[in-house]
JSON list of C-alpha atoms in Angstrom, two decimals:
[
{"chain": "R", "resi": 805, "resn": "MET", "atom": "CA", "xyz": [136.57, 113.78, 81.71]},
{"chain": "R", "resi": 806, "resn": "SER", "atom": "CA", "xyz": [133.41, 112.60, 83.49]},
{"chain": "R", "resi": 807, "resn": "LEU", "atom": "CA", "xyz": [131.69, 109.53, 83.84]},
{"chain": "R", "resi": 808, "resn": "ASN", "atom": "CA", "xyz": [127.91, 109.46, 84.29]},
{"chain": "R", "resi": 809, "resn": "PHE", "atom": "CA", "xyz": [126.92, 106.15, 85.31]},
{"chain": "R", "resi": 810, "resn": "SER", "atom": "CA", "xyz": [122.79, 105.57, 86.24]},
{"chain": "R", "resi": 811, "resn": "PHE", "atom": "CA", "xyz": [121.37, 102.67, 87.87]},
{"chain": "R", "resi": 812, "resn": "ALA", "atom": "CA", "xyz": [118.22, 101.66, 88.43]},
{"chain": "R", "resi": 813, "resn": "TYR", "atom": "CA", "xyz": [116.70, 99.00, 91.07]},
{"chain": "R", "resi": 814, "resn": "THR", "atom": "CA", "xyz": [114.67, 97.78, 93.09]},
{"chain": "R", "resi": 815, "resn": "VAL", "atom": "CA", "xyz": [115.23, 97.04, 97.21]},
{"chain": "R", "resi": 816, "resn": "ILE", "atom": "CA", "xyz": [114.08, 93.95, 98.64]},
{"chain": "R", "resi": 817, "resn": "LYS", "atom": "CA", "xyz": [114.29, 94.17, 102.46]},
{"chain": "R", "resi": 818, "resn": "THR", "atom": "CA", "xyz": [116.43, 90.83, 103.70]},
{"chain": "R", "resi": 819, "resn": "SER", "atom": "CA", "xyz": [112.60, 90.03, 105.89]},
{"chain": "R", "resi": 820, "resn": "GLU", "atom": "CA", "xyz": [111.05, 89.61, 102.05]},
{"chain": "R", "resi": 821, "resn": "VAL", "atom": "CA", "xyz": [113.77, 87.24, 100.60]},
{"chain": "R", "resi": 822, "resn": "LEU", "atom": "CA", "xyz": [113.36, 84.86, 103.65]},
{"chain": "R", "resi": 823, "resn": "SER", "atom": "CA", "xyz": [109.20, 85.19, 103.55]},
{"chain": "R", "resi": 824, "resn": "MET", "atom": "CA", "xyz": [109.86, 84.18, 99.71]},
{"chain": "R", "resi": 825, "resn": "LYS", "atom": "CA", "xyz": [109.14, 80.24, 99.15]},
{"chain": "R", "resi": 826, "resn": "MET", "atom": "CA", "xyz": [109.96, 79.25, 96.08]},
{"chain": "R", "resi": 827, "resn": "ILE", "atom": "CA", "xyz": [108.67, 75.45, 94.77]},
{"chain": "R", "resi": 828, "resn": "PHE", "atom": "CA", "xyz": [111.54, 74.22, 91.93]},
{"chain": "R", "resi": 829, "resn": "SER", "atom": "CA", "xyz": [109.87, 71.24, 89.71]},
{"chain": "R", "resi": 830, "resn": "LEU", "atom": "CA", "xyz": [112.93, 69.18, 88.75]},
{"chain": "R", "resi": 831, "resn": "SER", "atom": "CA", "xyz": [113.00, 66.18, 85.92]},
{"chain": "R", "resi": 832, "resn": "SER", "atom": "CA", "xyz": [113.16, 63.08, 88.46]},
{"chain": "R", "resi": 833, "resn": "ILE", "atom": "CA", "xyz": [113.81, 62.60, 92.23]},
{"chain": "R", "resi": 834, "resn": "THR", "atom": "CA", "xyz": [117.21, 61.85, 91.37]},
{"chain": "R", "resi": 835, "resn": "TYR", "atom": "CA", "xyz": [117.97, 65.49, 90.51]},
{"chain": "R", "resi": 836, "resn": "ALA", "atom": "CA", "xyz": [115.43, 66.74, 93.80]},
{"chain": "R", "resi": 837, "resn": "ASN", "atom": "CA", "xyz": [117.59, 64.67, 96.77]},
{"chain": "R", "resi": 838, "resn": "LYS", "atom": "CA", "xyz": [121.04, 65.68, 94.73]},
{"chain": "R", "resi": 839, "resn": "ALA", "atom": "CA", "xyz": [119.57, 69.44, 94.86]},
{"chain": "R", "resi": 840, "resn": "LYS", "atom": "CA", "xyz": [118.67, 69.00, 98.67]},
{"chain": "R", "resi": 841, "resn": "LYS", "atom": "CA", "xyz": [122.02, 67.21, 100.02]},
{"chain": "R", "resi": 842, "resn": "ALA", "atom": "CA", "xyz": [123.56, 70.46, 97.51]},
{"chain": "R", "resi": 843, "resn": "LEU", "atom": "CA", "xyz": [121.42, 73.24, 99.35]},
{"chain": "R", "resi": 844, "resn": "ASN", "atom": "CA", "xyz": [121.72, 71.49, 102.53]},
{"chain": "R", "resi": 845, "resn": "GLU", "atom": "CA", "xyz": [125.59, 70.92, 102.67]},
{"chain": "R", "resi": 846, "resn": "ARG", "atom": "CA", "xyz": [126.07, 75.56, 102.23]},
{"chain": "R", "resi": 847, "resn": "GLY", "atom": "CA", "xyz": [123.32, 75.36, 105.08]},
{"chain": "R", "resi": 848, "resn": "ILE", "atom": "CA", "xyz": [120.04, 76.44, 103.15]},
{"chain": "R", "resi": 849, "resn": "TYR", "atom": "CA", "xyz": [117.36, 73.51, 104.11]},
{"chain": "R", "resi": 850, "resn": "CYS", "atom": "CA", "xyz": [115.27, 72.44, 101.55]},
{"chain": "R", "resi": 851, "resn": "GLU", "atom": "CA", "xyz": [112.25, 69.61, 101.29]},
{"chain": "R", "resi": 852, "resn": "VAL", "atom": "CA", "xyz": [111.55, 67.45, 98.87]},
{"chain": "R", "resi": 853, "resn": "ILE", "atom": "CA", "xyz": [107.70, 67.70, 98.13]},
{"chain": "R", "resi": 854, "resn": "LYS", "atom": "CA", "xyz": [105.53, 66.70, 95.20]},
{"chain": "R", "resi": 855, "resn": "THR", "atom": "CA", "xyz": [104.88, 68.71, 92.63]},
{"chain": "R", "resi": 856, "resn": "PRO", "atom": "CA", "xyz": [101.60, 70.54, 92.95]},
{"chain": "R", "resi": 857, "resn": "LYS", "atom": "CA", "xyz": [99.05, 69.42, 89.85]},
{"chain": "R", "resi": 858, "resn": "ASN", "atom": "CA", "xyz": [98.92, 73.51, 89.00]},
{"chain": "R", "resi": 859, "resn": "PHE", "atom": "CA", "xyz": [102.17, 74.23, 88.45]},
{"chain": "R", "resi": 860, "resn": "SER", "atom": "CA", "xyz": [104.02, 71.27, 86.62]},
{"chain": "R", "resi": 861, "resn": "SER", "atom": "CA", "xyz": [103.58, 68.47, 84.81]},
{"chain": "R", "resi": 862, "resn": "GLY", "atom": "CA", "xyz": [106.86, 65.26, 84.78]},
{"chain": "R", "resi": 863, "resn": "CYS", "atom": "CA", "xyz": [108.27, 63.20, 87.04]},
{"chain": "R", "resi": 864, "resn": "GLY", "atom": "CA", "xyz": [106.03, 64.62, 90.17]},
{"chain": "R", "resi": 865, "resn": "TYR", "atom": "CA", "xyz": [108.72, 66.07, 92.21]},
{"chain": "R", "resi": 866, "resn": "SER", "atom": "CA", "xyz": [110.08, 69.36, 93.65]},
{"chain": "R", "resi": 867, "resn": "ILE", "atom": "CA", "xyz": [111.91, 71.07, 96.08]},
{"chain": "R", "resi": 868, "resn": "LYS", "atom": "CA", "xyz": [110.52, 74.30, 98.16]},
{"chain": "R", "resi": 869, "resn": "VAL", "atom": "CA", "xyz": [113.04, 76.72, 99.62]},
{"chain": "R", "resi": 870, "resn": "MET", "atom": "CA", "xyz": [112.52, 80.24, 101.56]},
{"chain": "R", "resi": 871, "resn": "ASP", "atom": "CA", "xyz": [116.13, 81.69, 100.57]},
{"chain": "R", "resi": 872, "resn": "ASN", "atom": "CA", "xyz": [117.61, 84.35, 97.95]},
{"chain": "R", "resi": 873, "resn": "PRO", "atom": "CA", "xyz": [116.52, 82.88, 94.61]},
{"chain": "R", "resi": 874, "resn": "ASP", "atom": "CA", "xyz": [119.42, 84.16, 93.06]},
{"chain": "R", "resi": 875, "resn": "MET", "atom": "CA", "xyz": [121.92, 82.03, 95.32]},
{"chain": "R", "resi": 876, "resn": "ILE", "atom": "CA", "xyz": [119.16, 79.13, 94.81]},
{"chain": "R", "resi": 877, "resn": "ILE", "atom": "CA", "xyz": [119.79, 78.94, 91.67]},
{"chain": "R", "resi": 878, "resn": "GLU", "atom": "CA", "xyz": [123.53, 79.78, 91.36]},
{"chain": "R", "resi": 879, "resn": "ILE", "atom": "CA", "xyz": [123.66, 76.54, 93.44]},
{"chain": "R", "resi": 880, "resn": "LEU", "atom": "CA", "xyz": [121.92, 74.48, 90.94]},
{"chain": "R", "resi": 881, "resn": "ARG", "atom": "CA", "xyz": [123.88, 75.62, 88.12]},
{"chain": "R", "resi": 882, "resn": "GLU", "atom": "CA", "xyz": [126.69, 75.09, 89.84]},
{"chain": "R", "resi": 883, "resn": "ASN", "atom": "CA", "xyz": [125.52, 71.23, 90.53]},
{"chain": "R", "resi": 884, "resn": "ASN", "atom": "CA", "xyz": [124.50, 70.94, 87.01]},
{"chain": "R", "resi": 885, "resn": "ILE", "atom": "CA", "xyz": [121.36, 70.32, 88.78]},
{"chain": "R", "resi": 886, "resn": "LEU", "atom": "CA", "xyz": [118.35, 71.12, 85.72]},
{"chain": "R", "resi": 887, "resn": "TYR", "atom": "CA", "xyz": [115.24, 72.21, 87.02]},
{"chain": "R", "resi": 888, "resn": "LYS", "atom": "CA", "xyz": [111.95, 72.75, 84.96]},
{"chain": "R", "resi": 889, "resn": "ASP", "atom": "CA", "xyz": [110.61, 75.53, 86.03]},
{"chain": "R", "resi": 890, "resn": "TYR", "atom": "CA", "xyz": [110.24, 77.25, 89.18]},
{"chain": "R", "resi": 891, "resn": "LEU", "atom": "CA", "xyz": [107.12, 79.49, 91.39]},
{"chain": "R", "resi": 892, "resn": "VAL", "atom": "CA", "xyz": [107.73, 82.33, 93.49]},
{"chain": "R", "resi": 893, "resn": "THR", "atom": "CA", "xyz": [104.56, 82.51, 96.63]},
{"chain": "R", "resi": 894, "resn": "GLU", "atom": "CA", "xyz": [104.23, 83.91, 99.40]},
{"chain": "R", "resi": 895, "resn": "LYS", "atom": "CA", "xyz": [104.90, 82.12, 103.22]}
]
């Protein structure tokens, strides 16, 4: 018996992932600081910034980070940090 698997995937170079800037809109300054602490503990640099006006409404604070988006989302989930939305932009 022969199994035949077919996978479709997109290859993203490490340099492309690291040049992606993500802004995560959070519900409060408390969550923004908690996210920064959780990411810094994993060796990932991020900044707490004012949320860009054209991006989201709410508390007005976000985190800006440049790293693998899936990893960032997983770390936020592991730490029960809820984000409202995120935006991926170029460097």
